[in-house]
Coordinates of N, CA, C and O in Angstrom, one line a residue:
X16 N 179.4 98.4 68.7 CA 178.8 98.4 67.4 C 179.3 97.3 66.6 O 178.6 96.9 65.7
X17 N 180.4 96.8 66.7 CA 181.2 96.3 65.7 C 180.6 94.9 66.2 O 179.9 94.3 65.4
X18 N 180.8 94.4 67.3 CA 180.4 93.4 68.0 C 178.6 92.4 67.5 O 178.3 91.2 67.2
X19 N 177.7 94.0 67.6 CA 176.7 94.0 66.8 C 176.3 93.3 65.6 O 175.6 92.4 65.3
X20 N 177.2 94.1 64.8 CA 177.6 93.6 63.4 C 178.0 92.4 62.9 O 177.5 91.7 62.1
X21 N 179.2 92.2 63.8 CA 179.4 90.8 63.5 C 178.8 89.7 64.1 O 179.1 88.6 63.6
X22 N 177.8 89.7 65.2 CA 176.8 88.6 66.2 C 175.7 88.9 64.9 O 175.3 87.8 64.5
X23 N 174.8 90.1 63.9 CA 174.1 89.7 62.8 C 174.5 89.2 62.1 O 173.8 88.3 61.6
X24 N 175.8 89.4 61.6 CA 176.4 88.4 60.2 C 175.8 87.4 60.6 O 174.6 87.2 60.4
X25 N 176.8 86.6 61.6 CA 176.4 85.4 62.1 C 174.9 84.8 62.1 O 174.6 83.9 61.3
X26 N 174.3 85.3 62.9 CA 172.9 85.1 62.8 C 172.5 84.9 61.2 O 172.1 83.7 61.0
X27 N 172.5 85.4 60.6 CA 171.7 85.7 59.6 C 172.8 84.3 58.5 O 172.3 83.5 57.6
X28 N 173.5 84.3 58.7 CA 174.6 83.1 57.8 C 174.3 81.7 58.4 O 174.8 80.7 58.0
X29 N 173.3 81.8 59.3 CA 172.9 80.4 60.3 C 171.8 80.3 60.4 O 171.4 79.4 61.1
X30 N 171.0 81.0 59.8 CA 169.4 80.8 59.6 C 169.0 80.8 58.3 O 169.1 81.7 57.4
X31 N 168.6 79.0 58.3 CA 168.5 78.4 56.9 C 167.3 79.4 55.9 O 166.4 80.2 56.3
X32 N 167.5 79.2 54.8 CA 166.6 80.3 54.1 C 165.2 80.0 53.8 O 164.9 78.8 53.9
X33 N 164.3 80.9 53.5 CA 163.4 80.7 54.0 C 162.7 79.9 52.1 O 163.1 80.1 50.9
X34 N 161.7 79.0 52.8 CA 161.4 78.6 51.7 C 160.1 79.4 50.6 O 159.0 79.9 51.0
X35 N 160.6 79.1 49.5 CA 159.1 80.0 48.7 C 158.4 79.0 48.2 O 158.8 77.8 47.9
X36 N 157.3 79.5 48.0 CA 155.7 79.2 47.9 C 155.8 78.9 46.2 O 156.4 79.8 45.6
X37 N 155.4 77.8 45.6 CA 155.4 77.5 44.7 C 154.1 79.0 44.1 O 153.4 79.6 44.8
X38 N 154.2 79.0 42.7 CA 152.9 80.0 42.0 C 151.3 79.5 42.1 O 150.7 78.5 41.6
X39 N 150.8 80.2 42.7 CA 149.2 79.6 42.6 C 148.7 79.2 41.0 O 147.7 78.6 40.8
X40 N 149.1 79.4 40.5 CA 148.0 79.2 39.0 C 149.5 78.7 38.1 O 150.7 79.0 38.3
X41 N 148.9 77.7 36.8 CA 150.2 77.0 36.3 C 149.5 77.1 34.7 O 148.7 76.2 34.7
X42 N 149.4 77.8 33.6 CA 149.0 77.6 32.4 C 149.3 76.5 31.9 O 150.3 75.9 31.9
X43 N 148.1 76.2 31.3 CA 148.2 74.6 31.0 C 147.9 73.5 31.6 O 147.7 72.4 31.1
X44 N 147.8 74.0 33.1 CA 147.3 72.6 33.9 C 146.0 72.9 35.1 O 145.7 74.1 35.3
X45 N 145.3 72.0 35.7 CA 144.6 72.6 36.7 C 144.8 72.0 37.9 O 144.8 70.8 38.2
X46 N 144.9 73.1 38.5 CA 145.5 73.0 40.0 C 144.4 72.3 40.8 O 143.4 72.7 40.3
X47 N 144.0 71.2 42.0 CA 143.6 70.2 42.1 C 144.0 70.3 43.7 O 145.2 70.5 44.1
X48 N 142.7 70.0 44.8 CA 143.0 69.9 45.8 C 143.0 68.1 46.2 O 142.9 67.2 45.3
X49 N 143.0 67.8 47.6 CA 143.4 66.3 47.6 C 141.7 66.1 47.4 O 141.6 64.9 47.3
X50 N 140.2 66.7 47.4 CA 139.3 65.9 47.1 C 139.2 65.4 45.8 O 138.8 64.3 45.4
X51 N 139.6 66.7 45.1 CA 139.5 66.4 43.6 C 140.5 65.5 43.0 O 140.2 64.8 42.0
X52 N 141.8 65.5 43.5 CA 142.8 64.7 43.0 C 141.7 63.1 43.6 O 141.1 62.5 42.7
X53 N 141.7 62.7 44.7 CA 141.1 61.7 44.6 C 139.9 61.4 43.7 O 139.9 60.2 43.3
X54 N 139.2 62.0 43.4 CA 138.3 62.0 42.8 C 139.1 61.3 41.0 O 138.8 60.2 40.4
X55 N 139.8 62.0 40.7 CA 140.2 62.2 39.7 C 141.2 60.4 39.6 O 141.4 59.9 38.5
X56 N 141.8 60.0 40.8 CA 142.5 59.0 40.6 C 140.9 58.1 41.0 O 141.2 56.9 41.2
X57 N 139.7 58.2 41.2 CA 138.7 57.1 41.3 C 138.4 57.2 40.2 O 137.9 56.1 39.8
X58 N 138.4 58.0 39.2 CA 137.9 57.7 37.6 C 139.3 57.6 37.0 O 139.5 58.5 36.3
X59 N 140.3 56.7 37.2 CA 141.5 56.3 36.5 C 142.5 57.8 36.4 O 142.9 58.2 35.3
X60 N 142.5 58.1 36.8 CA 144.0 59.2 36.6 C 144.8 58.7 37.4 O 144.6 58.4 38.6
X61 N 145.8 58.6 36.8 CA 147.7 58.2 37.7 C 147.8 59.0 38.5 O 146.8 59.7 38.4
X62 N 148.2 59.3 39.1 CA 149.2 60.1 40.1 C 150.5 59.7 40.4 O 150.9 58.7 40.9
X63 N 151.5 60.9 39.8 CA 152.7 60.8 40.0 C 153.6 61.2 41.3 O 153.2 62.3 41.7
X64 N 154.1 60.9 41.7 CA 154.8 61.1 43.3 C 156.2 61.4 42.6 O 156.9 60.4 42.2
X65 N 156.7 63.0 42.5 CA 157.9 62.7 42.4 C 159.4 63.7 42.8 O 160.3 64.3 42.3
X66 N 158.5 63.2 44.6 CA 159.7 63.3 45.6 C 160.4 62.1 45.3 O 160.1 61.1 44.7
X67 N 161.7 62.6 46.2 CA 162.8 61.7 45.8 C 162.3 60.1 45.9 O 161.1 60.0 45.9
X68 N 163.2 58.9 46.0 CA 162.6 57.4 46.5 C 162.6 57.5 47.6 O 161.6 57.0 48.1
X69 N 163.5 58.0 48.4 CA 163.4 57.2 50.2 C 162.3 58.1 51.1 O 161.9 57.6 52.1
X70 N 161.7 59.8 50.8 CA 160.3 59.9 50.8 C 159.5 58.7 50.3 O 158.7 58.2 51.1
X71 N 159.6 58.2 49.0 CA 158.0 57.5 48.6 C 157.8 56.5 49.4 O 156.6 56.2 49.8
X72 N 159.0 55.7 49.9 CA 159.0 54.6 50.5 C 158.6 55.4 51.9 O 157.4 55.5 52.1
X73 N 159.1 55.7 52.5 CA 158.3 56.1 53.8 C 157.1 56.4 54.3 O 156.8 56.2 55.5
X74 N 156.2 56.8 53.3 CA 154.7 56.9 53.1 C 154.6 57.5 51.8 O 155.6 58.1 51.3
X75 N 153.4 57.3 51.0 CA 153.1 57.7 50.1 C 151.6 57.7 49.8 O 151.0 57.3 50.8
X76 N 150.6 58.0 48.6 CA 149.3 57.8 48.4 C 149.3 57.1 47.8 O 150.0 57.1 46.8
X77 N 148.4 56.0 48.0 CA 148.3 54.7 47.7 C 147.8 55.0 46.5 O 147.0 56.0 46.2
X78 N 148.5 54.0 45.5 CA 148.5 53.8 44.3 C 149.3 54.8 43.5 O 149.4 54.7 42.3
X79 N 149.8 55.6 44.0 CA 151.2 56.7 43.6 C 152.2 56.2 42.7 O 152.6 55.1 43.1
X80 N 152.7 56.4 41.5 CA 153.8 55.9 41.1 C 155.0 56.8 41.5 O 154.9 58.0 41.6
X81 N 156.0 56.2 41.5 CA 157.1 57.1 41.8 C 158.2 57.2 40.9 O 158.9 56.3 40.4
X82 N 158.2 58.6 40.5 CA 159.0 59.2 39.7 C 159.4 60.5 39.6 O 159.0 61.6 39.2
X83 N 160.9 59.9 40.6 CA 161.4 61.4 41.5 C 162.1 62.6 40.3 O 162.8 62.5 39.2
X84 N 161.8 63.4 40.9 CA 162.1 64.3 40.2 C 163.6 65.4 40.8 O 163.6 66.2 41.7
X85 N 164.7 65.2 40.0 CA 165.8 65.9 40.5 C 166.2 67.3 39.8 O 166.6 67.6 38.6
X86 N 165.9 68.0 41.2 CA 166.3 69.6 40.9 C 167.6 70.2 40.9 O 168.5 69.9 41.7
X87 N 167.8 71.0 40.2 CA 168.8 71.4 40.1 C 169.1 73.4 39.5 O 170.0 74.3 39.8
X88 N 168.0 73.4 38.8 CA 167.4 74.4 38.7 C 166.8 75.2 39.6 O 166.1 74.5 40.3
X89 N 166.7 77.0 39.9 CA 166.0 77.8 41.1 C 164.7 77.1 41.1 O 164.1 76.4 40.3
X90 N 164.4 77.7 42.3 CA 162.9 77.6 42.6 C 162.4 79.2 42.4 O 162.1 80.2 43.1
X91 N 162.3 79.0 41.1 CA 160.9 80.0 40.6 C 160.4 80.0 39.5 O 161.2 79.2 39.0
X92 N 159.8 80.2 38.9 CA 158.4 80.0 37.7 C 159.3 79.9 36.7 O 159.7 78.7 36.7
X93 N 159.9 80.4 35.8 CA 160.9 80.5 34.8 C 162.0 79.7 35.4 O 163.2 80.2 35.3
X94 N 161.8 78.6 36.0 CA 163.0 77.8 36.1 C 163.6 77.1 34.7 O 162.8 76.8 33.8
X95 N 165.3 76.7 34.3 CA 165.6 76.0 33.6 C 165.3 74.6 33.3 O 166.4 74.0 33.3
X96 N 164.5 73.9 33.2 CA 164.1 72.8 33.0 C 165.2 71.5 32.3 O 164.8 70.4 32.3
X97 N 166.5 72.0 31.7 CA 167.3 71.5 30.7 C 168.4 71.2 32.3 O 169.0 70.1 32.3
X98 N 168.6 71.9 33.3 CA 169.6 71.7 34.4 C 168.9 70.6 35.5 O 169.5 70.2 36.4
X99 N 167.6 70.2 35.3 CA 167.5 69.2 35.8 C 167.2 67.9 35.2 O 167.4 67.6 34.0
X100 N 166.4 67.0 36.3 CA 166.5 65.2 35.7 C 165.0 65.1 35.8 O 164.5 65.2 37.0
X101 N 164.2 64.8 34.7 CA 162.9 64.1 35.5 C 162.6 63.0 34.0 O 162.9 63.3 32.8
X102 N 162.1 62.1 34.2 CA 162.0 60.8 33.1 C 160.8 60.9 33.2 O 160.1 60.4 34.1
X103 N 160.0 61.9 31.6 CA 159.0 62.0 31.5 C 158.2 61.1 31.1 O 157.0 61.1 31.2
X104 N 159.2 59.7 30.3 CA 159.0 58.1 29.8 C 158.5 57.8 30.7 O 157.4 57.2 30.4
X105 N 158.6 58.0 32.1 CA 158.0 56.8 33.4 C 156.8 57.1 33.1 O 156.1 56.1 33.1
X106 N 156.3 58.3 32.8 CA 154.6 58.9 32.9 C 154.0 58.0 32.0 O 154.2 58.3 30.8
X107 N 153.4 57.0 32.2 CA 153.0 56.1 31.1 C 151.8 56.1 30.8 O 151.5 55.0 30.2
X108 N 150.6 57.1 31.0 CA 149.5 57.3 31.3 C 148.9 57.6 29.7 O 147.8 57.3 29.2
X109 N 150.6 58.4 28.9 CA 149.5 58.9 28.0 C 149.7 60.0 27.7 O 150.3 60.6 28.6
X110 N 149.4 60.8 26.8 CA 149.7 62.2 26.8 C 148.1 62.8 26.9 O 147.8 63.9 27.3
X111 N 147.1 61.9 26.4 CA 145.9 62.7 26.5 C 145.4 62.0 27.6 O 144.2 61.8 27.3
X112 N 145.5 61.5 28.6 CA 145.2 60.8 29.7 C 145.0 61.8 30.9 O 145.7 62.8 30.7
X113 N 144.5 61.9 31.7 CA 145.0 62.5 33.3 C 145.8 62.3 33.9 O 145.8 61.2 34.5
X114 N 147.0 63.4 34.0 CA 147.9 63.0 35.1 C 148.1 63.7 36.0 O 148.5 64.7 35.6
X115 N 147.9 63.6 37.5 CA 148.0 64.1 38.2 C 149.7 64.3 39.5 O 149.9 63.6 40.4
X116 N 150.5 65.4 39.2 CA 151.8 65.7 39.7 C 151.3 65.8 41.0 O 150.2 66.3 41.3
X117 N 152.5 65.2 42.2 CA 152.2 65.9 43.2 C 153.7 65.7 44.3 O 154.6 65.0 44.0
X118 N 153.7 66.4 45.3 CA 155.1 66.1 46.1 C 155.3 66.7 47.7 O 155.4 65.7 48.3
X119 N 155.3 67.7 48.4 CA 155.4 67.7 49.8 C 154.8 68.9 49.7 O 155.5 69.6 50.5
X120 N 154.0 69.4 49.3 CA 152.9 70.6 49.7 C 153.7 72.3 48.6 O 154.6 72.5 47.9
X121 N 152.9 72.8 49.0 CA 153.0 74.6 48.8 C 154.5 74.8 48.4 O 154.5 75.2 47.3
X122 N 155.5 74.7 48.8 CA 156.7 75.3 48.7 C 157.9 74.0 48.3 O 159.1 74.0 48.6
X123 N 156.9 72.9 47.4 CA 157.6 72.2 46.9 C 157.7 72.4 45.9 O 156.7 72.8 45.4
X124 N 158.6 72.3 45.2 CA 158.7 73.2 43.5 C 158.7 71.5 42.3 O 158.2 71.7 41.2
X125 N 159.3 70.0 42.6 CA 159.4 69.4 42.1 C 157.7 69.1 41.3 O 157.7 68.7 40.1
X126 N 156.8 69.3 41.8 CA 155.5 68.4 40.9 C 155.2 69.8 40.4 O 154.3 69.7 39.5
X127 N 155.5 70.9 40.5 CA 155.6 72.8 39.6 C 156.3 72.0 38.5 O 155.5 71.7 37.5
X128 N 157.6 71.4 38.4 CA 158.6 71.3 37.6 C 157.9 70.3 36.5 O 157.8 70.4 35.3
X129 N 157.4 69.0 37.4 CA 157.3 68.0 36.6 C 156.1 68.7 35.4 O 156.1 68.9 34.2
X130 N 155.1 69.0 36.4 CA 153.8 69.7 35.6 C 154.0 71.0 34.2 O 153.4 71.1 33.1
X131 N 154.9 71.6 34.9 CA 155.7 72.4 33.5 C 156.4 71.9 32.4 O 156.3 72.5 31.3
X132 N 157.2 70.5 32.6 CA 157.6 69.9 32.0 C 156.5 68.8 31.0 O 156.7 68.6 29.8
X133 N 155.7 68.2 31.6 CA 154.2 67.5 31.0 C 153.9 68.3 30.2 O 153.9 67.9 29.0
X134 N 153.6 69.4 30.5 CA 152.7 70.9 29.6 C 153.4 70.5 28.1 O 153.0 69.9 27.1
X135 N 154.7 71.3 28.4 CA 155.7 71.5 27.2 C 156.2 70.0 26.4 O 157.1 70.1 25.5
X136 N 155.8 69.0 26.7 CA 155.9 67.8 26.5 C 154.3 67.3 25.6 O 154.0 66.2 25.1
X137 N 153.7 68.3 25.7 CA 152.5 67.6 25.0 C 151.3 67.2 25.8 O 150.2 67.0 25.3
X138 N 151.6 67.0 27.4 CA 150.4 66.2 28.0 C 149.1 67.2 27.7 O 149.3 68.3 27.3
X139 N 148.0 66.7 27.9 CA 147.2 67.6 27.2 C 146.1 67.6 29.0 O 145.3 68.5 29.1
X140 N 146.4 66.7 29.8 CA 144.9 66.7 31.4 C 146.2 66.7 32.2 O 146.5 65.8 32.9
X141 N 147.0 67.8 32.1 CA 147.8 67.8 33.2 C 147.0 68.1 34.9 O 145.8 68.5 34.6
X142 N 147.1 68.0 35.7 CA 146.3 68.1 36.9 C 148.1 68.1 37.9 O 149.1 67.4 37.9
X143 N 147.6 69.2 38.6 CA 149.3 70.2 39.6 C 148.2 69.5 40.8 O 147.0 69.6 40.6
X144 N 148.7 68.9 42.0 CA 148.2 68.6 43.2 C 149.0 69.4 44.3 O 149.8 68.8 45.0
X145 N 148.7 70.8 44.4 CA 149.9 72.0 44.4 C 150.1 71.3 46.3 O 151.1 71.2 47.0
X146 N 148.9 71.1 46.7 CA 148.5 70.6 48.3 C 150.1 69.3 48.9 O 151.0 69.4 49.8
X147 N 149.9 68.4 47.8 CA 150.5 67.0 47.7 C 150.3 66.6 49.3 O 149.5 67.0 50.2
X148 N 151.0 65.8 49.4 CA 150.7 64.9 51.0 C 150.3 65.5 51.8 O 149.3 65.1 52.4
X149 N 151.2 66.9 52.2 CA 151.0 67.4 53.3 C 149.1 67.3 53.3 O 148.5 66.5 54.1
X150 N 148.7 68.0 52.5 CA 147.1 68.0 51.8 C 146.4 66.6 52.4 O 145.6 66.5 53.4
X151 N 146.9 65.4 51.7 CA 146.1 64.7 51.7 C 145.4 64.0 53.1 O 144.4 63.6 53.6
X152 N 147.1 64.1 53.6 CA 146.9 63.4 54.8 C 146.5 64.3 56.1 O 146.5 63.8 57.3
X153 N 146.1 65.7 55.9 CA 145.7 66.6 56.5 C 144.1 66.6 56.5 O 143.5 67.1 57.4
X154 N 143.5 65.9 55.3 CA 142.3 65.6 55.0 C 141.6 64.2 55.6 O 140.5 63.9 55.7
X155 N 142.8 63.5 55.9 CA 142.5 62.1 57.2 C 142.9 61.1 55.9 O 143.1 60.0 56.3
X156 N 143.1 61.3 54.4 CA 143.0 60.2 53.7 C 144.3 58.9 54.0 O 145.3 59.2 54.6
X157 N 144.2 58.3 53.7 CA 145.1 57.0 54.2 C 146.4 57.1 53.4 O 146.2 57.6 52.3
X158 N 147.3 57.0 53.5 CA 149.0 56.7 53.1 C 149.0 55.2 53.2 O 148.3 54.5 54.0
X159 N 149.8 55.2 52.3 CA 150.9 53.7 52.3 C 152.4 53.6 52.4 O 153.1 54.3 51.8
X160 N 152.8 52.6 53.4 CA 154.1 53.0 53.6 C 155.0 51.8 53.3 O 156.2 51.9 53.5

């Protein structure tokens, strides 16, 4: 039994944790699949990209600006927004403009963060691309690398 016990510790101390699902719905912004985000960047909306830089450079959606976003704060809805870094100046769109947040799919919490941070910042056409790459490029649309 003891043997048991200690082969679960182990196990369980060695299996990385599991990742959570960003919130379906964001007050204040509207959540946006990759037809509509494209759509939305064909009538002038920005799109912000802000996984780290050496993701953006690897591939990214063409015409993406990059402005990574550094966490430091949990991943869940009432996160601290003051424990992390994001340069809401880069967003140069505008505060009544469209902007569209986005970053590596469902259980990425950075374009949740930025988008919560836009909200409380005044942006007034926030748009969450809650999908981000994974989305896009699941949809056949083209990357830039």
């Amino acid at each position: 039994m003891k043997n048991l016990v200690i082969a679960l510790v182990a196990f369980l101390t060695t299996v990385p944790a599991m990742a959570v699902d960003t919130p379906t719905e964001l007050a204040g912004a509207t959540i946006v699949t990759a037809d509509k985000a494209r759509e939305l960047m064909g009538s002038g909306a920005k799109i912000y990209d802000v996984r780290v830089a050496t993701e953006y450079v690897e591939e990214h959606i063409p015409g993406a600006v990059s402005v990574p976003y550094k966490e430091n704060s949990k991943k869940e809805a009432g996160f601290d927004g003051a424990q992390d870094k994001f340069n809401l100046s880069a967003v140069t769109a505008g505060k009544d403009a469209p902007v569209i947040f986005q970053c590596n799919g469902a259980d990425c919490w950075k374009s949740y963060k930025a988008s919560v941070l836009a909200i409380k910042d005044g942006f007034k056409k926030v748009y969450w691309f809650r999908g981000g790459l994974p989305e896009w490029k699941q949809k056949g649309y083209s990357v830039e690398k």
